[in-house]
């Protein structure tokens, strides 16, 4: 289930609410105050299909979305978990993105009520070479350039980083400078965490199975920034 901690005005005393959605695995959470007290939760259960639940009142009540995230049967793909829910750029108040396992990206442009596949990524020509990590073939990181909503980055285990400059129609791999590990299909890049500098959208930070990195050119190239850390393993 989902636990929520709320502070007093001094942020010294915290009150726990919940658990909400008890009995479900909570794979992703997004609190979004752009439209009131909204909370999205991507949930899953061994006996039920993954789904997104929405609370409009800060967690007091929850309801399923009217349309689920799913791949068409002909694709041969299955949505197993919803690993990430991300709001669009500031100029896109009604837009949300969701990253799933099996790796794929979905977009909603009506405040999460309906979702469509981002086909440029989900049917990427290199998809046949993507291999799952021990945690699955997960799209678990989504970043949007706050100054240019057509520019997006995603992190996929273990395909690495991909970037789009045209709103998701086309994507290119951005793994130059990252250490790779061997898979049956060749080099893999097992990303664990991707984050964006709040002041410069070209500056990204990355932790993966064997390294901590920074890029200052929008992921065109990566540099190692591990000096002083106790381990190169980042999670």
PDB file of C-alpha atoms in Angstrom:
ATOM      1  CA  UNK A   1       0.000   0.000   0.000  1.00  0.00           C
ATOM      2  CA  UNK A   2       0.815   3.696  -0.182  1.00  0.00           C
ATOM      3  CA  UNK A   3       1.813   5.737   2.876  1.00  0.00           C
ATOM      4  CA  UNK A   4       1.639   9.531   2.952  1.00  0.00           C
ATOM      5  CA  UNK A   5       3.523  11.729   5.425  1.00  0.00           C
ATOM      6  CA  UNK A   6       2.293  15.297   5.964  1.00  0.00           C
ATOM      7  CA  UNK A   7       4.256  17.918   7.964  1.00  0.00           C
ATOM      8  CA  UNK A   8       3.170  20.794  10.142  1.00  0.00           C
ATOM      9  CA  UNK A   9       4.147  24.364   9.220  1.00  0.00           C
ATOM     10  CA  UNK A  10       7.600  23.956  10.786  1.00  0.00           C
ATOM     11  CA  UNK A  11       8.223  20.600   9.059  1.00  0.00           C
ATOM     12  CA  UNK A  12       9.270  19.227  12.456  1.00  0.00           C
ATOM     13  CA  UNK A  13       6.201  17.086  13.199  1.00  0.00           C
ATOM     14  CA  UNK A  14       4.962  14.605  10.608  1.00  0.00           C
ATOM     15  CA  UNK A  15       1.669  12.744  10.460  1.00  0.00           C
ATOM     16  CA  UNK A  16       1.319   9.448   8.590  1.00  0.00           C
ATOM     17  CA  UNK A  17      -1.825   8.723   6.579  1.00  0.00           C
ATOM     18  CA  UNK A  18      -2.646   5.359   5.077  1.00  0.00           C
ATOM     19  CA  UNK A  19      -1.985   2.841   3.962  1.00  0.00           C
ATOM     20  CA  UNK A  20      -3.991   3.669   0.840  1.00  0.00           C
ATOM     21  CA  UNK A  21      -4.610   0.994  -1.801  1.00  0.00           C
ATOM     22  CA  UNK A  22      -3.697  -1.697   0.734  1.00  0.00           C
ATOM     23  CA  UNK A  23      -2.817  -5.054  -0.749  1.00  0.00           C
ATOM     24  CA  UNK A  24      -1.461  -3.614  -3.999  1.00  0.00           C
ATOM     25  CA  UNK A  25       2.168  -3.187  -5.041  1.00  0.00           C
ATOM     26  CA  UNK A  26       2.808   0.540  -5.495  1.00  0.00           C
ATOM     27  CA  UNK A  27       5.219   0.778  -8.440  1.00  0.00           C
ATOM     28  CA  UNK A  28       5.008   4.535  -9.119  1.00  0.00           C
ATOM     29  CA  UNK A  29       3.495   7.644  -7.533  1.00  0.00           C
ATOM     30  CA  UNK A  30       2.999  11.198  -8.782  1.00  0.00           C
ATOM     31  CA  UNK A  31       1.632  14.012  -6.649  1.00  0.00           C
ATOM     32  CA  UNK A  32       0.518  16.858  -8.949  1.00  0.00           C
ATOM     33  CA  UNK A  33      -0.889  20.132  -7.634  1.00  0.00           C
ATOM     34  CA  UNK A  34      -1.498  21.654 -11.086  1.00  0.00           C
ATOM     35  CA  UNK A  35      -5.145  20.541 -10.896  1.00  0.00           C
ATOM     36  CA  UNK A  36      -5.921  20.447  -7.185  1.00  0.00           C
ATOM     37  CA  UNK A  37      -4.735  17.684  -4.858  1.00  0.00           C
ATOM     38  CA  UNK A  38      -4.152  14.982  -7.450  1.00  0.00           C
ATOM     39  CA  UNK A  39      -2.173  11.815  -6.790  1.00  0.00           C
ATOM     40  CA  UNK A  40      -1.567   9.159  -9.447  1.00  0.00           C
ATOM     41  CA  UNK A  41      -0.463   5.670  -8.384  1.00  0.00           C
ATOM     42  CA  UNK A  42       0.709   2.948 -10.743  1.00  0.00           C
ATOM     43  CA  UNK A  43      -0.243  -0.303  -9.028  1.00  0.00           C
ATOM     44  CA  UNK A  44       0.018  -4.020  -9.711  1.00  0.00           C
ATOM     45  CA  UNK A  45      -0.924  -7.343  -8.125  1.00  0.00           C
ATOM     46  CA  UNK A  46      -0.033 -10.964  -8.946  1.00  0.00           C
ATOM     47  CA  UNK A  47      -3.670 -11.741  -9.772  1.00  0.00           C
ATOM     48  CA  UNK A  48      -4.703  -8.477 -11.467  1.00  0.00           C
ATOM     49  CA  UNK A  49      -3.521  -6.424 -14.424  1.00  0.00           C
ATOM     50  CA  UNK A  50      -1.516  -3.284 -13.626  1.00  0.00           C
ATOM     51  CA  UNK A  51      -3.520  -0.094 -13.525  1.00  0.00           C
ATOM     52  CA  UNK A  52      -3.345   3.582 -12.590  1.00  0.00           C
ATOM     53  CA  UNK A  53      -5.515   4.830  -9.743  1.00  0.00           C
ATOM     54  CA  UNK A  54      -6.255   8.539  -9.284  1.00  0.00           C
ATOM     55  CA  UNK A  55      -7.100  10.499  -6.163  1.00  0.00           C
ATOM     56  CA  UNK A  56      -8.488  14.018  -6.596  1.00  0.00           C
ATOM     57  CA  UNK A  57      -8.573  14.748  -2.856  1.00  0.00           C
ATOM     58  CA  UNK A  58      -5.054  14.104  -1.590  1.00  0.00           C
ATOM     59  CA  UNK A  59      -5.507  10.373  -1.066  1.00  0.00           C
ATOM     60  CA  UNK A  60      -8.865  10.256   0.750  1.00  0.00           C
ATOM     61  CA  UNK A  61     -10.596   8.456  -2.144  1.00  0.00           C
ATOM     62  CA  UNK A  62      -9.296   6.621  -5.198  1.00  0.00           C
ATOM     63  CA  UNK A  63     -10.769   5.616  -8.544  1.00  0.00           C
ATOM     64  CA  UNK A  64      -9.444   3.732 -11.580  1.00  0.00           C
ATOM     65  CA  UNK A  65      -8.888   5.716 -14.759  1.00  0.00           C
ATOM     66  CA  UNK A  66     -11.564   5.194 -17.414  1.00  0.00           C
ATOM     67  CA  UNK A  67      -9.001   3.885 -19.922  1.00  0.00           C
ATOM     68  CA  UNK A  68      -6.131   1.533 -19.087  1.00  0.00           C
ATOM     69  CA  UNK A  69      -2.623   1.489 -20.529  1.00  0.00           C
ATOM     70  CA  UNK A  70      -2.281  -1.483 -22.857  1.00  0.00           C
ATOM     71  CA  UNK A  71      -0.514  -2.653 -25.978  1.00  0.00           C
ATOM     72  CA  UNK A  72      -2.623  -3.995 -28.863  1.00  0.00           C
ATOM     73  CA  UNK A  73      -2.614  -7.821 -29.006  1.00  0.00           C
ATOM     74  CA  UNK A  74      -0.887  -7.808 -32.408  1.00  0.00           C
ATOM     75  CA  UNK A  75       2.172  -6.113 -30.901  1.00  0.00           C
ATOM     76  CA  UNK A  76       3.125  -9.187 -28.872  1.00  0.00           C
ATOM     77  CA  UNK A  77       3.884  -6.876 -25.929  1.00  0.00           C
ATOM     78  CA  UNK A  78       2.357  -6.797 -22.448  1.00  0.00           C
ATOM     79  CA  UNK A  79       2.103  -4.028 -19.844  1.00  0.00           C
ATOM     80  CA  UNK A  80       3.334  -5.769 -16.681  1.00  0.00           C
ATOM     81  CA  UNK A  81       4.002  -2.789 -14.407  1.00  0.00           C
ATOM     82  CA  UNK A  82       3.746   0.993 -14.569  1.00  0.00           C
ATOM     83  CA  UNK A  83       7.160   2.134 -13.435  1.00  0.00           C
ATOM     84  CA  UNK A  84       6.963   5.893 -13.920  1.00  0.00           C
ATOM     85  CA  UNK A  85       4.326   8.639 -14.149  1.00  0.00           C
ATOM     86  CA  UNK A  86       5.667  12.088 -15.107  1.00  0.00           C
ATOM     87  CA  UNK A  87       3.965  15.446 -15.776  1.00  0.00           C
ATOM     88  CA  UNK A  88       4.576  17.214 -19.074  1.00  0.00           C
ATOM     89  CA  UNK A  89       6.487  20.474 -19.463  1.00  0.00           C
ATOM     90  CA  UNK A  90       5.145  23.646 -17.797  1.00  0.00           C
ATOM     91  CA  UNK A  91       3.572  24.641 -21.133  1.00  0.00           C
ATOM     92  CA  UNK A  92       1.657  21.307 -21.181  1.00  0.00           C
ATOM     93  CA  UNK A  93      -0.563  21.390 -18.059  1.00  0.00           C
ATOM     94  CA  UNK A  94      -2.811  18.573 -19.306  1.00  0.00           C
ATOM     95  CA  UNK A  95      -0.011  16.207 -20.434  1.00  0.00           C
ATOM     96  CA  UNK A  96       1.386  13.192 -18.593  1.00  0.00           C
ATOM     97  CA  UNK A  97       3.806  10.436 -19.603  1.00  0.00           C
ATOM     98  CA  UNK A  98       3.966   6.887 -18.260  1.00  0.00           C
ATOM     99  CA  UNK A  99       6.814   4.390 -18.576  1.00  0.00           C
ATOM    100  CA  UNK A 100       6.065   0.677 -18.368  1.00  0.00           C
ATOM    101  CA  UNK A 101       7.443  -2.849 -18.395  1.00  0.00           C
ATOM    102  CA  UNK A 102       7.659  -4.308 -21.091  1.00  0.00           C
ATOM    103  CA  UNK A 103       9.579  -1.162 -21.998  1.00  0.00           C
ATOM    104  CA  UNK A 104       7.302   1.411 -23.546  1.00  0.00           C
ATOM    105  CA  UNK A 105       6.191   5.022 -23.296  1.00  0.00           C
ATOM    106  CA  UNK A 106       2.573   6.221 -23.153  1.00  0.00           C
ATOM    107  CA  UNK A 107       1.258   9.792 -23.246  1.00  0.00           C
ATOM    108  CA  UNK A 108      -1.985  11.384 -22.043  1.00  0.00           C
ATOM    109  CA  UNK A 109      -3.053  14.832 -23.207  1.00  0.00           C
ATOM    110  CA  UNK A 110      -6.326  14.972 -21.278  1.00  0.00           C
ATOM    111  CA  UNK A 111      -5.113  14.966 -17.655  1.00  0.00           C
ATOM    112  CA  UNK A 112      -4.635  11.196 -17.538  1.00  0.00           C
ATOM    113  CA  UNK A 113      -8.093  10.137 -18.667  1.00  0.00           C
ATOM    114  CA  UNK A 114      -6.878   8.372 -21.830  1.00  0.00           C
ATOM    115  CA  UNK A 115      -3.444   7.148 -22.942  1.00  0.00           C
ATOM    116  CA  UNK A 116      -1.805   6.532 -26.308  1.00  0.00           C
ATOM    117  CA  UNK A 117       1.406   4.737 -27.216  1.00  0.00           C
ATOM    118  CA  UNK A 118       4.427   6.795 -28.265  1.00  0.00           C
ATOM    119  CA  UNK A 119       4.948   4.659 -31.333  1.00  0.00           C
ATOM    120  CA  UNK A 120       8.330   6.092 -32.313  1.00  0.00           C
ATOM    121  CA  UNK A 121       9.814   4.550 -29.169  1.00  0.00           C
ATOM    122  CA  UNK A 122       7.603   1.518 -28.637  1.00  0.00           C
ATOM    123  CA  UNK A 123       8.271   0.279 -32.200  1.00  0.00           C
ATOM    124  CA  UNK A 124      11.887   1.484 -32.328  1.00  0.00           C
ATOM    125  CA  UNK A 125      13.991  -0.313 -34.990  1.00  0.00           C
ATOM    126  CA  UNK A 126      16.510  -1.415 -32.327  1.00  0.00           C
ATOM    127  CA  UNK A 127      13.878  -2.891 -30.028  1.00  0.00           C
ATOM    128  CA  UNK A 128      14.764  -6.473 -30.988  1.00  0.00           C
ATOM    129  CA  UNK A 129      18.204  -5.901 -29.416  1.00  0.00           C
ATOM    130  CA  UNK A 130      16.860  -4.626 -26.089  1.00  0.00           C
ATOM    131  CA  UNK A 131      17.348  -7.164 -23.309  1.00  0.00           C
ATOM    132  CA  UNK A 132      15.729  -7.257 -19.899  1.00  0.00           C
ATOM    133  CA  UNK A 133      17.637  -6.767 -16.672  1.00  0.00           C
ATOM    134  CA  UNK A 134      16.901  -8.958 -13.659  1.00  0.00           C
ATOM    135  CA  UNK A 135      14.131  -6.494 -12.821  1.00  0.00           C
ATOM    136  CA  UNK A 136      12.549  -6.758 -16.261  1.00  0.00           C
ATOM    137  CA  UNK A 137      12.643  -4.704 -19.461  1.00  0.00           C
ATOM    138  CA  UNK A 138      11.612  -1.496 -17.755  1.00  0.00           C
ATOM    139  CA  UNK A 139      11.199   2.082 -18.910  1.00  0.00           C
ATOM    140  CA  UNK A 140      11.642   3.678 -15.497  1.00  0.00           C
ATOM    141  CA  UNK A 141      12.971   7.172 -16.213  1.00  0.00           C
ATOM    142  CA  UNK A 142      11.330  10.032 -18.152  1.00  0.00           C
ATOM    143  CA  UNK A 143      12.649  13.591 -18.421  1.00  0.00           C
ATOM    144  CA  UNK A 144      11.149  16.504 -20.389  1.00  0.00           C
ATOM    145  CA  UNK A 145      13.051  19.668 -21.243  1.00  0.00           C
ATOM    146  CA  UNK A 146      11.063  22.360 -19.378  1.00  0.00           C
ATOM    147  CA  UNK A 147      12.005  24.918 -22.043  1.00  0.00           C
ATOM    148  CA  UNK A 148      11.228  22.676 -25.036  1.00  0.00           C
ATOM    149  CA  UNK A 149       8.477  20.033 -24.612  1.00  0.00           C
ATOM    150  CA  UNK A 150       9.503  18.378 -27.886  1.00  0.00           C
ATOM    151  CA  UNK A 151      12.736  17.227 -26.245  1.00  0.00           C
ATOM    152  CA  UNK A 152      12.512  14.093 -24.098  1.00  0.00           C
ATOM    153  CA  UNK A 153      14.835  11.515 -22.561  1.00  0.00           C
ATOM    154  CA  UNK A 154      13.972   8.032 -21.319  1.00  0.00           C
ATOM    155  CA  UNK A 155      15.953   5.424 -19.387  1.00  0.00           C
ATOM    156  CA  UNK A 156      15.431   1.748 -20.208  1.00  0.00           C
ATOM    157  CA  UNK A 157      17.030  -1.234 -18.475  1.00  0.00           C
ATOM    158  CA  UNK A 158      19.075  -2.377 -20.213  1.00  0.00           C
ATOM    159  CA  UNK A 159      18.930  -0.344 -23.447  1.00  0.00           C
ATOM    160  CA  UNK A 160      20.298   2.755 -21.714  1.00  0.00           C
ATOM    161  CA  UNK A 161      19.345   6.339 -22.558  1.00  0.00           C
ATOM    162  CA  UNK A 162      17.342   7.436 -25.594  1.00  0.00           C
ATOM    163  CA  UNK A 163      16.522  11.019 -26.609  1.00  0.00           C
ATOM    164  CA  UNK A 164      13.879  12.519 -28.873  1.00  0.00           C
ATOM    165  CA  UNK A 165      13.996  16.029 -30.335  1.00  0.00           C
ATOM    166  CA  UNK A 166      10.584  15.889 -32.016  1.00  0.00           C
ATOM    167  CA  UNK A 167       8.106  14.983 -29.301  1.00  0.00           C
ATOM    168  CA  UNK A 168       8.671  11.241 -29.502  1.00  0.00           C
ATOM    169  CA  UNK A 169       8.431  10.591 -33.254  1.00  0.00           C
ATOM    170  CA  UNK A 170      12.115   9.618 -33.516  1.00  0.00           C
ATOM    171  CA  UNK A 171      14.656   8.473 -30.908  1.00  0.00           C
ATOM    172  CA  UNK A 172      18.413   8.026 -30.790  1.00  0.00           C
ATOM    173  CA  UNK A 173      20.546   6.102 -28.314  1.00  0.00           C
ATOM    174  CA  UNK A 174      22.684   8.323 -26.049  1.00  0.00           C
ATOM    175  CA  UNK A 175      25.133   5.975 -24.333  1.00  0.00           C
ATOM    176  CA  UNK A 176      28.464   7.450 -25.468  1.00  0.00           C
ATOM    177  CA  UNK A 177      30.890   7.385 -22.535  1.00  0.00           C
ATOM    178  CA  UNK A 178      28.916   4.892 -20.414  1.00  0.00           C
ATOM    179  CA  UNK A 179      30.459   1.603 -19.322  1.00  0.00           C
ATOM    180  CA  UNK A 180      28.579  -1.320 -20.812  1.00  0.00           C
ATOM    181  CA  UNK A 181      28.060  -4.885 -19.705  1.00  0.00           C
ATOM    182  CA  UNK A 182      27.738  -7.959 -21.878  1.00  0.00           C
ATOM    183  CA  UNK A 183      24.363  -9.391 -22.874  1.00  0.00           C
ATOM    184  CA  UNK A 184      23.465 -12.120 -25.338  1.00  0.00           C
ATOM    185  CA  UNK A 185      22.662  -9.405 -27.900  1.00  0.00           C
ATOM    186  CA  UNK A 186      25.777  -7.284 -27.284  1.00  0.00           C
ATOM    187  CA  UNK A 187      26.480  -4.306 -25.045  1.00  0.00           C
ATOM    188  CA  UNK A 188      23.895  -3.345 -22.439  1.00  0.00           C
ATOM    189  CA  UNK A 189      23.513  -0.215 -20.316  1.00  0.00           C
ATOM    190  CA  UNK A 190      21.690  -0.881 -17.075  1.00  0.00           C
ATOM    191  CA  UNK A 191      20.515   2.558 -15.946  1.00  0.00           C
ATOM    192  CA  UNK A 192      19.277   2.848 -12.364  1.00  0.00           C
ATOM    193  CA  UNK A 193      18.519   6.568 -12.030  1.00  0.00           C
ATOM    194  CA  UNK A 194      18.345   9.596 -14.335  1.00  0.00           C
ATOM    195  CA  UNK A 195      17.910  13.169 -13.072  1.00  0.00           C
ATOM    196  CA  UNK A 196      17.950  16.660 -14.596  1.00  0.00           C
ATOM    197  CA  UNK A 197      19.645  19.788 -13.280  1.00  0.00           C
ATOM    198  CA  UNK A 198      16.910  22.266 -12.252  1.00  0.00           C
ATOM    199  CA  UNK A 199      18.753  25.219 -13.808  1.00  0.00           C
ATOM    200  CA  UNK A 200      20.133  23.800 -17.087  1.00  0.00           C
ATOM    201  CA  UNK A 201      18.120  21.155 -19.008  1.00  0.00           C
ATOM    202  CA  UNK A 202      21.254  20.075 -20.891  1.00  0.00           C
ATOM    203  CA  UNK A 203      22.842  18.875 -17.644  1.00  0.00           C
ATOM    204  CA  UNK A 204      21.758  15.369 -16.626  1.00  0.00           C
ATOM    205  CA  UNK A 205      23.025  13.049 -13.914  1.00  0.00           C
ATOM    206  CA  UNK A 206      22.985   9.274 -14.150  1.00  0.00           C
ATOM    207  CA  UNK A 207      23.604   6.314 -11.852  1.00  0.00           C
ATOM    208  CA  UNK A 208      23.841   2.814 -13.265  1.00  0.00           C
ATOM    209  CA  UNK A 209      25.009  -0.657 -12.353  1.00  0.00           C
ATOM    210  CA  UNK A 210      28.670   0.371 -12.590  1.00  0.00           C
ATOM    211  CA  UNK A 211      29.070   4.112 -12.646  1.00  0.00           C
ATOM    212  CA  UNK A 212      27.948   7.641 -11.780  1.00  0.00           C
ATOM    213  CA  UNK A 213      27.969  10.130 -14.649  1.00  0.00           C
ATOM    214  CA  UNK A 214      27.142  13.649 -15.791  1.00  0.00           C
ATOM    215  CA  UNK A 215      26.412  15.103 -19.221  1.00  0.00           C
ATOM    216  CA  UNK A 216      26.434  18.786 -20.114  1.00  0.00           C
ATOM    217  CA  UNK A 217      25.314  18.373 -23.729  1.00  0.00           C
ATOM    218  CA  UNK A 218      21.906  16.778 -23.351  1.00  0.00           C
ATOM    219  CA  UNK A 219      23.263  13.189 -23.230  1.00  0.00           C
ATOM    220  CA  UNK A 220      25.307  13.394 -26.430  1.00  0.00           C
ATOM    221  CA  UNK A 221      28.270  12.318 -24.262  1.00  0.00           C
ATOM    222  CA  UNK A 222      28.750  11.270 -20.634  1.00  0.00           C
ATOM    223  CA  UNK A 223      31.609  11.872 -18.193  1.00  0.00           C
ATOM    224  CA  UNK A 224      32.403   9.865 -15.053  1.00  0.00           C
ATOM    225  CA  UNK A 225      31.958  11.776 -11.750  1.00  0.00           C
ATOM    226  CA  UNK A 226      32.854   9.154  -9.132  1.00  0.00           C
ATOM    227  CA  UNK A 227      35.740  10.760  -7.246  1.00  0.00           C
ATOM    228  CA  UNK A 228      35.060  10.663  -3.500  1.00  0.00           C
ATOM    229  CA  UNK A 229      32.233   8.121  -3.694  1.00  0.00           C
ATOM    230  CA  UNK A 230      32.578   4.859  -1.734  1.00  0.00           C
ATOM    231  CA  UNK A 231      31.392   2.770  -4.709  1.00  0.00           C
ATOM    232  CA  UNK A 232      30.747   3.037  -8.437  1.00  0.00           C
ATOM    233  CA  UNK A 233      27.433   1.224  -7.970  1.00  0.00           C
ATOM    234  CA  UNK A 234      24.639   3.785  -8.125  1.00  0.00           C
ATOM    235  CA  UNK A 235      20.987   3.121  -7.373  1.00  0.00           C
TER     236      UNK A 235
END
